[in-house]
Short mmCIF file of C-alpha atoms in Angstrom, two decimals:
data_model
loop_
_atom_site.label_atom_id
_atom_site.label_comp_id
_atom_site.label_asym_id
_atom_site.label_seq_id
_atom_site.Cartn_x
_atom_site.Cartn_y
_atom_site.Cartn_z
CA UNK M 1 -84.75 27.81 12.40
CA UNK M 2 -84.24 31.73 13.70
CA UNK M 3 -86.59 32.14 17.13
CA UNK M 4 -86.86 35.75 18.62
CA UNK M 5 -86.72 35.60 22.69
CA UNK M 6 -89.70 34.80 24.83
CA UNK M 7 -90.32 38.26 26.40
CA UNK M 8 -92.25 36.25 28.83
CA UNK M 9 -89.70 33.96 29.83
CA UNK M 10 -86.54 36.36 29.52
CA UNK M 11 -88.81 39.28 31.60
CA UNK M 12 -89.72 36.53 34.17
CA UNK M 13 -86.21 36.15 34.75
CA UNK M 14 -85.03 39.10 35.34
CA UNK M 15 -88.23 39.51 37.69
CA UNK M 16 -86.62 36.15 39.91
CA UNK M 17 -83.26 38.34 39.70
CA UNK M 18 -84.70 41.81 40.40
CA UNK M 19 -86.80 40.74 43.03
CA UNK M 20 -85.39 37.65 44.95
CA UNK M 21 -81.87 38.70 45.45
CA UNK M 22 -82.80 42.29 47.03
CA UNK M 23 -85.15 40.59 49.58
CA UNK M 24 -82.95 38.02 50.37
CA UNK M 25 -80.27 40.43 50.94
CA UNK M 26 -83.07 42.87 53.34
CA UNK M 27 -84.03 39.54 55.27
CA UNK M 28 -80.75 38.62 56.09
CA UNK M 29 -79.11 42.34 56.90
CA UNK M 30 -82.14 43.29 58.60
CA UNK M 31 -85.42 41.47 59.33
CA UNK M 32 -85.62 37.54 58.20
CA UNK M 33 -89.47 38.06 58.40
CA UNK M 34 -89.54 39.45 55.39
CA UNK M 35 -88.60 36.64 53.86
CA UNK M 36 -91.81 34.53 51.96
CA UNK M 37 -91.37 30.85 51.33
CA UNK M 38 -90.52 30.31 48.05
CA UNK M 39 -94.50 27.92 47.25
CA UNK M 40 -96.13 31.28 48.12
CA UNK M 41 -93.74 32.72 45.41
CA UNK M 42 -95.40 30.97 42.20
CA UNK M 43 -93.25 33.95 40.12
CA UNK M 44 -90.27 33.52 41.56
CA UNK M 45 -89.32 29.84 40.00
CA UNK M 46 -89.25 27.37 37.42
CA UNK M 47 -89.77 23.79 37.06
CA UNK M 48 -88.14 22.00 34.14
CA UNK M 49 -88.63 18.61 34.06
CA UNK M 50 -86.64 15.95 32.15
CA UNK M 51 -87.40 11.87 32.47
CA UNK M 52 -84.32 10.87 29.95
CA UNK M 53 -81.16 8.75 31.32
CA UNK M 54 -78.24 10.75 31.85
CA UNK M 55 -74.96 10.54 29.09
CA UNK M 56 -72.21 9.02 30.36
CA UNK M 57 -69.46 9.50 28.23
CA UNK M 58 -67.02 12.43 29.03
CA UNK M 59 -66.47 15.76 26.49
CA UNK M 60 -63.64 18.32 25.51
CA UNK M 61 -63.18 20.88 22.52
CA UNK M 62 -59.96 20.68 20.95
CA UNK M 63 -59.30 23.71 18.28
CA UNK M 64 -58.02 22.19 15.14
CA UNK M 65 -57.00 23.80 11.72
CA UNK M 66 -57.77 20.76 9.65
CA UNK M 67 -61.06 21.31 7.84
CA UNK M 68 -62.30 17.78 6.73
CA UNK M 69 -64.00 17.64 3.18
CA UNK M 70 -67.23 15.77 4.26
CA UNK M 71 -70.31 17.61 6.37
CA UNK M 72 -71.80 14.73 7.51
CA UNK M 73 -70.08 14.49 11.29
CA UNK M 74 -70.42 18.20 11.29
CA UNK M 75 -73.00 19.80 13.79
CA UNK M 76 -76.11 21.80 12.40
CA UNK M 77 -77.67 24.50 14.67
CA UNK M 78 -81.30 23.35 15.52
CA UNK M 79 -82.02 26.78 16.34
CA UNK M 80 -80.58 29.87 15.85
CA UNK M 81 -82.00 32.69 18.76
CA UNK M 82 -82.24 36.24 19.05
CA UNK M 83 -82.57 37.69 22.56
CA UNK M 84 -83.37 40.83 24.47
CA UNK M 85 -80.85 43.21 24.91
CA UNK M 86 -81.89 45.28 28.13
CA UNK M 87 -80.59 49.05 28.74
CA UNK M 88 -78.62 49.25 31.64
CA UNK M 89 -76.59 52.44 32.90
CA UNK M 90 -75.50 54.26 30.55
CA UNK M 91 -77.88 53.26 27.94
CA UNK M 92 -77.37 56.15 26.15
CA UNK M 93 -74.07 54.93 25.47
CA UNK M 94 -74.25 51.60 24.64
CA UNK M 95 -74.94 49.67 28.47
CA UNK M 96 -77.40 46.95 28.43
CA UNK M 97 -77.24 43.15 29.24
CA UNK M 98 -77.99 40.27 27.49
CA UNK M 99 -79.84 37.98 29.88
CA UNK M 100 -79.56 33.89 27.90
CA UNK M 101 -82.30 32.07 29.62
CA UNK M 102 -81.17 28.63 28.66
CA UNK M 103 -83.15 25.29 28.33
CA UNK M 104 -83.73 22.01 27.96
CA UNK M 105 -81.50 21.71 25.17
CA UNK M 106 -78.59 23.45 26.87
CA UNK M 107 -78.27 21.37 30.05
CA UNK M 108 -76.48 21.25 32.29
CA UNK M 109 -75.71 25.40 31.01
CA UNK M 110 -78.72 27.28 32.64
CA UNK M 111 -77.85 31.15 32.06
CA UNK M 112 -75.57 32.93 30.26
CA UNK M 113 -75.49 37.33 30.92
CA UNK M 114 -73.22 39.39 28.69
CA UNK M 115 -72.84 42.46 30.51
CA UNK M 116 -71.60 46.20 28.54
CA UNK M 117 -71.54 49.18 31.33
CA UNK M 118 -69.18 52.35 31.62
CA UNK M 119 -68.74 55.08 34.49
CA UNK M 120 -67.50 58.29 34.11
CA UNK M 121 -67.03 60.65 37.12
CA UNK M 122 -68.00 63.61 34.59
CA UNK M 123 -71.41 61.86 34.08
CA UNK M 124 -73.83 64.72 35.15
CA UNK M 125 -76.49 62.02 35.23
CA UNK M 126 -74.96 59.92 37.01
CA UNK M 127 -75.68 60.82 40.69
CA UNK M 128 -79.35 61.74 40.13
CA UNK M 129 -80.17 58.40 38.24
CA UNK M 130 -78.85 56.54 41.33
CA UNK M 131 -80.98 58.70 43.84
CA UNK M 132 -84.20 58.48 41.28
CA UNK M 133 -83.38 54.10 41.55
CA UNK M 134 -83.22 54.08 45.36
CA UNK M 135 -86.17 56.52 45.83
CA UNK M 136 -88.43 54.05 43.22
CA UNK M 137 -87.27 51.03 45.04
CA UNK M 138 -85.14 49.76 41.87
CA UNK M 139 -82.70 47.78 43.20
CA UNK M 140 -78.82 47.67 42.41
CA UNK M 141 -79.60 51.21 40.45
CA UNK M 142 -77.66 53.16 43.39
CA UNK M 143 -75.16 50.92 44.64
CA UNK M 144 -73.58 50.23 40.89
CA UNK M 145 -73.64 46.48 41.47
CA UNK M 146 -75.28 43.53 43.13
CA UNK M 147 -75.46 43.58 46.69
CA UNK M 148 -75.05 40.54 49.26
CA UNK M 149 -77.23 37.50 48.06
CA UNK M 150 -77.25 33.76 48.30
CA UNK M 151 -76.61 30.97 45.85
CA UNK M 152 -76.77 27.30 46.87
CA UNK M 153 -76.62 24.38 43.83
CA UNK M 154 -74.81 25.54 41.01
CA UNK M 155 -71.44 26.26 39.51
CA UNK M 156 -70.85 30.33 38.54
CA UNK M 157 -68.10 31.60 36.03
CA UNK M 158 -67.63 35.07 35.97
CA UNK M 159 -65.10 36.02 32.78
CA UNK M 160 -64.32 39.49 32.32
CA UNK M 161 -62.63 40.59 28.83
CA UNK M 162 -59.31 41.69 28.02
CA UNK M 163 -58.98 45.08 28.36
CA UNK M 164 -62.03 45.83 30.79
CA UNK M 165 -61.73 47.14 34.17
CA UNK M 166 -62.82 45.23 36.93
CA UNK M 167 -65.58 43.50 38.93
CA UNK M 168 -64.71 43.53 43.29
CA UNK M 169 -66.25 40.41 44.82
CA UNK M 170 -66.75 39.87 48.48
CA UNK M 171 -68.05 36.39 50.19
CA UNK M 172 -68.98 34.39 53.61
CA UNK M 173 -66.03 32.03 52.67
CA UNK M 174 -63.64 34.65 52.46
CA UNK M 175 -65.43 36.93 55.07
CA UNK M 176 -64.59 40.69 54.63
CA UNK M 177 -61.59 40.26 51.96
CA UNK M 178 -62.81 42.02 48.82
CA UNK M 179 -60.92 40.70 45.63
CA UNK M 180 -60.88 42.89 42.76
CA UNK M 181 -60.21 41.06 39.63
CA UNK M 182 -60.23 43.13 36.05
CA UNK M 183 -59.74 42.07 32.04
CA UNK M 184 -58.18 38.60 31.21
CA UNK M 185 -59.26 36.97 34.75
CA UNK M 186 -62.05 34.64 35.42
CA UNK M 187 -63.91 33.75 38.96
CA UNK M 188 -65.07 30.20 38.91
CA UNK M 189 -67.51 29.60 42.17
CA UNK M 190 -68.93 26.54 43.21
CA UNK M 191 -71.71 27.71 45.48
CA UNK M 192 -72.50 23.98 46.39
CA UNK M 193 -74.54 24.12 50.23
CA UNK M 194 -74.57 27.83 50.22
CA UNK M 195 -73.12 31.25 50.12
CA UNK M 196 -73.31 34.31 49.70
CA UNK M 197 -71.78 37.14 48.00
CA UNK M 198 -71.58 40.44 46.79
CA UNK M 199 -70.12 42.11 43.32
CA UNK M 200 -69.77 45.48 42.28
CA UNK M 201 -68.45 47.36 39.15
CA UNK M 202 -65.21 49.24 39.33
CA UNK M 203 -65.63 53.07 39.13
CA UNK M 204 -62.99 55.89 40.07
CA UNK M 205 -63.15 59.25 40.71
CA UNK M 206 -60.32 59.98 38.43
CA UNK M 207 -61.62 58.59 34.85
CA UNK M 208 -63.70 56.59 33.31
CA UNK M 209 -64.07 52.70 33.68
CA UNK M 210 -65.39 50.04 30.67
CA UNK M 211 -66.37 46.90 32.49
CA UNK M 212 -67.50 43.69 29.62
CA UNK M 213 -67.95 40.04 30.63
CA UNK M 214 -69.72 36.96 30.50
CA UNK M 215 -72.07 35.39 33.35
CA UNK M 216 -72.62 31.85 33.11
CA UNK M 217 -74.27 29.09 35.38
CA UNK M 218 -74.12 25.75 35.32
CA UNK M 219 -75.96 23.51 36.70
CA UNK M 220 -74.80 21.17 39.63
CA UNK M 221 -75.70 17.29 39.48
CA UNK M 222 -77.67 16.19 42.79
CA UNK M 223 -75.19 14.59 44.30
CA UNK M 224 -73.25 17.26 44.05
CA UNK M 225 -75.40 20.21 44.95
CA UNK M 226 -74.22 19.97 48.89
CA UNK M 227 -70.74 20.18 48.12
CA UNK M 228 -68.82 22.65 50.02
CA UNK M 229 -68.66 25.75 48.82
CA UNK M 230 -65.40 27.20 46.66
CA UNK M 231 -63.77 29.96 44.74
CA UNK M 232 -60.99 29.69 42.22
CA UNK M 233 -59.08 32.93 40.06
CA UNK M 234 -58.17 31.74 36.65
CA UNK M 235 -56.34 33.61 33.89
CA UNK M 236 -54.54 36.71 33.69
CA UNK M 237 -52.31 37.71 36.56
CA UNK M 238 -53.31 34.38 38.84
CA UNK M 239 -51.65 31.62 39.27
CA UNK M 240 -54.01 29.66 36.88
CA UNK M 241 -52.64 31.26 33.43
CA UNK M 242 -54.60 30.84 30.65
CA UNK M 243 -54.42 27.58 27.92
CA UNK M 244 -54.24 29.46 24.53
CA UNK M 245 -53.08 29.32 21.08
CA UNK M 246 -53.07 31.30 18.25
CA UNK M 247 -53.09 28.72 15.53
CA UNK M 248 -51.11 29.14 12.04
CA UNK M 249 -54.08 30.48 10.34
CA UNK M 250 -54.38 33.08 13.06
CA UNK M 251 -57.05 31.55 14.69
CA UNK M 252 -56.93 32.53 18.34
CA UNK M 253 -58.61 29.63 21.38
CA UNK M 254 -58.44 30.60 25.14
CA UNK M 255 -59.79 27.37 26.23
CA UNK M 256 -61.29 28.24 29.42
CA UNK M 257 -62.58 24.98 30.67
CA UNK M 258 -59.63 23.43 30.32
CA UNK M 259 -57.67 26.00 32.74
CA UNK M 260 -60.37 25.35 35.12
CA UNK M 261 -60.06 21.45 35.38
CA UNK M 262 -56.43 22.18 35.44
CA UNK M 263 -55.95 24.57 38.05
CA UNK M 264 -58.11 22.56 40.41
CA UNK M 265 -56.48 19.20 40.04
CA UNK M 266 -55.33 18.62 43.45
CA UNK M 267 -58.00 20.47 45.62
CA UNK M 268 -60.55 19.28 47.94
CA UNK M 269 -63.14 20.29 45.10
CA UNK M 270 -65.10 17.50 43.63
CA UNK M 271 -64.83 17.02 39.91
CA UNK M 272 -67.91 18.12 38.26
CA UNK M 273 -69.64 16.21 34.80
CA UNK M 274 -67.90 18.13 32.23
CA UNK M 275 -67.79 21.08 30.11
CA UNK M 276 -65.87 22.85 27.71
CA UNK M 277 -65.81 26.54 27.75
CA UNK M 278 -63.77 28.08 24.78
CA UNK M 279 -63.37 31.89 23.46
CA UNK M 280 -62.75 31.70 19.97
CA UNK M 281 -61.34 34.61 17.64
CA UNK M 282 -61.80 33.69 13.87
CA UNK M 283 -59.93 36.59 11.68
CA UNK M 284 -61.50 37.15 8.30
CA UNK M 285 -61.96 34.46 5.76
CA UNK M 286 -60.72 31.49 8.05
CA UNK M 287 -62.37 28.70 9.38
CA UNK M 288 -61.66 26.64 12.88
CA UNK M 289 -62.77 23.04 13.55
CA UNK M 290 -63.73 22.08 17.32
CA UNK M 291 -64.04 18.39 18.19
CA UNK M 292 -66.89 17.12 20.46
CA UNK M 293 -65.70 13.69 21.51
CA UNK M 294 -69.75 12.64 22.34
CA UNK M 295 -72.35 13.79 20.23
CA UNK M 296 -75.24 13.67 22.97
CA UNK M 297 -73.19 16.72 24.88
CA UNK M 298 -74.86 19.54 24.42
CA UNK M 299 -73.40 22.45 22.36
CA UNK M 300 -73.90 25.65 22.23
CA UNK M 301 -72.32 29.24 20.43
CA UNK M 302 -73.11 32.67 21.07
CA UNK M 303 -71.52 35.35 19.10
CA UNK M 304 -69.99 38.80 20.85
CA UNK M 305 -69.05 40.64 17.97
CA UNK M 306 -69.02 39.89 13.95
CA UNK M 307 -70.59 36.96 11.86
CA UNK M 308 -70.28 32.84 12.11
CA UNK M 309 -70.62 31.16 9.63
CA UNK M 310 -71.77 26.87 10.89
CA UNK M 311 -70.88 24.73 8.25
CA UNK M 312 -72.83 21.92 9.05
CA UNK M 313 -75.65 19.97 6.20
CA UNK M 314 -75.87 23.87 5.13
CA UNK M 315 -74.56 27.19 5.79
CA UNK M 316 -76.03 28.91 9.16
CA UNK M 317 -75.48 32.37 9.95
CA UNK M 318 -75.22 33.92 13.37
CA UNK M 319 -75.25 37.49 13.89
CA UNK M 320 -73.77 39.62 16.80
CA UNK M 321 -75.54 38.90 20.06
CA UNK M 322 -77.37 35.67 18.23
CA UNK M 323 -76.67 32.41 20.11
CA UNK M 324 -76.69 28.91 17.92
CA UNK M 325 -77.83 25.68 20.02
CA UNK M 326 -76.98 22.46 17.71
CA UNK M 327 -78.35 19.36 17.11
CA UNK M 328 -77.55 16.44 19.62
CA UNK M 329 -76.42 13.05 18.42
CA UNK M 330 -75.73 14.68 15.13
CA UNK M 331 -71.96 14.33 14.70
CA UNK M 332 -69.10 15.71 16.84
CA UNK M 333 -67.17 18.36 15.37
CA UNK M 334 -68.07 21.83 14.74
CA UNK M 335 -67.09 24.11 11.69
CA UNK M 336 -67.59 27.48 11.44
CA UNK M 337 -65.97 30.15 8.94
CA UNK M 338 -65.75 33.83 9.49
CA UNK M 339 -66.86 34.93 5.83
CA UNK M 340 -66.19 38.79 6.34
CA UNK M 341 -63.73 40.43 4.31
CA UNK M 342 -62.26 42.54 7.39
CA UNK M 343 -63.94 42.05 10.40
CA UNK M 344 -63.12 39.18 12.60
CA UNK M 345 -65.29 37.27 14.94
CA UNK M 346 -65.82 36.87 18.49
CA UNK M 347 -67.62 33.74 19.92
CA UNK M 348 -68.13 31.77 22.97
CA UNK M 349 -68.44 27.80 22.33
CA UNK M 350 -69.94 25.69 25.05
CA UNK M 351 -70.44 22.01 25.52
CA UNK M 352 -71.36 19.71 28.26
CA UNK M 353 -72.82 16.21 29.58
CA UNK M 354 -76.22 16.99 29.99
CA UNK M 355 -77.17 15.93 33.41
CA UNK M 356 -80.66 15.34 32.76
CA UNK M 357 -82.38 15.87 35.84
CA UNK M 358 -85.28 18.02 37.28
CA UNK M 359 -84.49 21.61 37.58
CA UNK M 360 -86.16 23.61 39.92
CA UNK M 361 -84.78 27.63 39.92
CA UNK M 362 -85.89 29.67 42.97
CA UNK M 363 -84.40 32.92 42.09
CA UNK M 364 -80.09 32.54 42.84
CA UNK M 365 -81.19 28.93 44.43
CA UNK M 366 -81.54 25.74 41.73
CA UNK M 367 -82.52 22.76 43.21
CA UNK M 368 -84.37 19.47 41.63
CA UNK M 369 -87.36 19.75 43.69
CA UNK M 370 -89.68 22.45 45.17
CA UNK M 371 -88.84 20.93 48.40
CA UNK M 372 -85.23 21.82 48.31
CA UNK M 373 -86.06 25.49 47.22
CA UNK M 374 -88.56 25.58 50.42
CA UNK M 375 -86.24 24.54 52.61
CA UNK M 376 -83.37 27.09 51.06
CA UNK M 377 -85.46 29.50 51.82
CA UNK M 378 -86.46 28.44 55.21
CA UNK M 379 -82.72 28.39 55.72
CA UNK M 380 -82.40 32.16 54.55
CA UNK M 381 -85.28 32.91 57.18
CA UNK M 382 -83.89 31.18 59.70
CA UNK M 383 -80.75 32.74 59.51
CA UNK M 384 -78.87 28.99 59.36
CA UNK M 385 -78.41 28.86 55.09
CA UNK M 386 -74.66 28.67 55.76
CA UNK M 387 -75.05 25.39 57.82
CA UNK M 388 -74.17 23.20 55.66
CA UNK M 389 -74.67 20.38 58.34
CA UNK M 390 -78.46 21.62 58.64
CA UNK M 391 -78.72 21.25 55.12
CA UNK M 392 -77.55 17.89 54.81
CA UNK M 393 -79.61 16.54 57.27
CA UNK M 394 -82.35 18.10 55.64
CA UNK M 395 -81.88 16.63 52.42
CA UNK M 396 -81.15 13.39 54.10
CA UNK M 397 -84.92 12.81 55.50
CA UNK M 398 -86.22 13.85 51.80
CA UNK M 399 -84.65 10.66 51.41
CA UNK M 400 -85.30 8.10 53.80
#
């Protein structure tokens, strides 16, 4: 089944984005009164509810060459999706991002933003656009990034692509150290009780810079959604190199996930229910196998550039910028075949233990209940949504 995106849901939001995170950055730099409780907000968040028990069993990927002869423990996509791609500076050449609103069927994975933009110094249109964006109001248009805002409950991964220049992050953990981290490198943050931060594009004055990467959030589980706050640098150039293989068939797997899990063994940071986060390069004519070692994980692909093939009951195309959610409970491998002639393809592969729990999304904020948000947002009035110890005891009488 093919579905074209909700404009609704996908313009809704970017509305949460647009609108949330500037305020919540002008209440806490300047006046917290103009901050609004988040139940006078009805735009501003989403309830999803689920009643199911969550899975239990743990998940990986592992790339394998080995293309069994029988479909029936292969995955089928239950839908393949379409989604909006939104102009962003310059759109003229090419900038926009693709905002995945993801649901029920993708937990714990809540939103996944593939993000194209270029600067050039030479840009005559540059400057003015930027003073036309702060004059209307539009916000992020003149700073060339995303100013100071909070997050509290999830898990962010921030991957930028090989080649790309880079994306400078600043937070309260790290207080004014700005990291700037460019092509090959990941940021994994757990935002946990609360922080904030702030990330802008690289641009010079001396040539042009290409910035491309992948957004993605993932849900926290509530007994995690306290947890202190924490940043990690995967990848190129950290200490956390990548786990990759280029396979004999010339199939190429960064398995991201896996450096993750890796690279925090040993910390303070609380394991999370898990996920598998793989980029996969296919080169023409080839195929790659993925195992899923429980079929009630959720599983999901979206394509960057070229044309997957799923070989699953039947053949199931997915186009460039198309994302494929499959079938839980079906089987637990995955086969997909670039059939192209000449051009590779370029895909993201996601799975995870669905934590099936209620959602509740208050802009950067997801919570399980509208209580939580409210008090989140209290916090951010109050000027105390870094106290974690406030928050705690908060959540503690929800409890009792």
């Amino acid at each position: 089944m093919n579905k074209i995106p909700n404009p609704m849901r996908v313009s809704q939001f970017m509305l949460v984005l647009m609108i949330t995170i500037p305020e919540c950055c002008d209440g806490l730099a300047n006046d917290s009164s103009s901050w609004h409780p988040i139940p006078h907000c009805p735009s501003r968040r989403e309830v999803i509810l689920s009643t199911s028990t969550a899975a239990t069993v743990a998940s990986s990927l592992v790339g394998k060459t080995n293309c069994a002869d029988a479909v029936d423990t292969y995955l089928s996509a239950s839908s393949i999706n379409s989604h909006l791609a939104i102009p962003v500076w310059p759109s003229w050449g090419g900038g926009r991002v693709i905002p995945i609103s993801l649901e029920q069927d993708e937990d714990p994975f809540l939103l996944l933003a593939h993000h194209k933009h270029w600067f050039d110094p030479k840009d005559p249109l540059r400057e003015p656009f930027k003073l036309g964006g702060k004059a209307l109001g539009l916000p992020y248009i003149d700073v060339e990034g995303f100013s100071m805002h909070p997050h509290r409950g999830l898990d962010i991964l921030t991957y930028i692509l090989d080649g790309s220049d880079g994306f400078c992050h600043r937070d309260t953990l790290s207080k004014e150290t700005r990291t700037m981290y460019r092509g090959g490198c990941a940021q994994w943050m757990r935002t946990g009780s609360g922080v904030q931060h702030e990330e802008f594009w690289e641009t010079r004055k001396d040539r042009r810079t290409n910035i491309e990467l992948f957004q993605l959030w993932i849900n926290l589980p509530s007994s995690q959604k306290f947890d202190l706050p924490a940043v990690k640098y995967i990848g190129s150039s950290t200490d956390n190199p990548w786990i990759e293989e280029t396979l004999s068939n010339g199939v190429h797997t960064r398995d991201i996930g896996t450096t993750l899990t890796d690279s925090l063994q040993g910390s303070t940071t609380r394991s999370r229910p898990p996920v598998q986060i793989q980029h996969v390069k296919i080169p023409p004519q080839k195929t790659w196998e993925a195992s899923i070692l429980s079929p009630s994980h959720s599983t999901l692909m979206y394509v960057r550039e070229g044309t997957a093939t799923i070989l699953g009951r039947s053949q199931q195309v997915v186009q460039a910028l198309q994302s494929a959610t499959m079938e839980r409970g079906e089987g637990d491998k995955v086969l997909v075949k670039n059939n192209h002639p000449r051009k590779p393809v370029d895909f993201l592969l996601l799975s995870g233990q669905p934590l099936n729990e209620p959602v509740a999304i208050g802009g950067p904020i997801v919570m399980n209940t509208e209580q939580e948000l409210y008090d989140a947002y209290r916090q951010l009035r109050d000027g105390t949504f870094l106290e974690r110890e406030i928050a705690l005891r908060q959540q503690m009488r929800h409890q009792s």
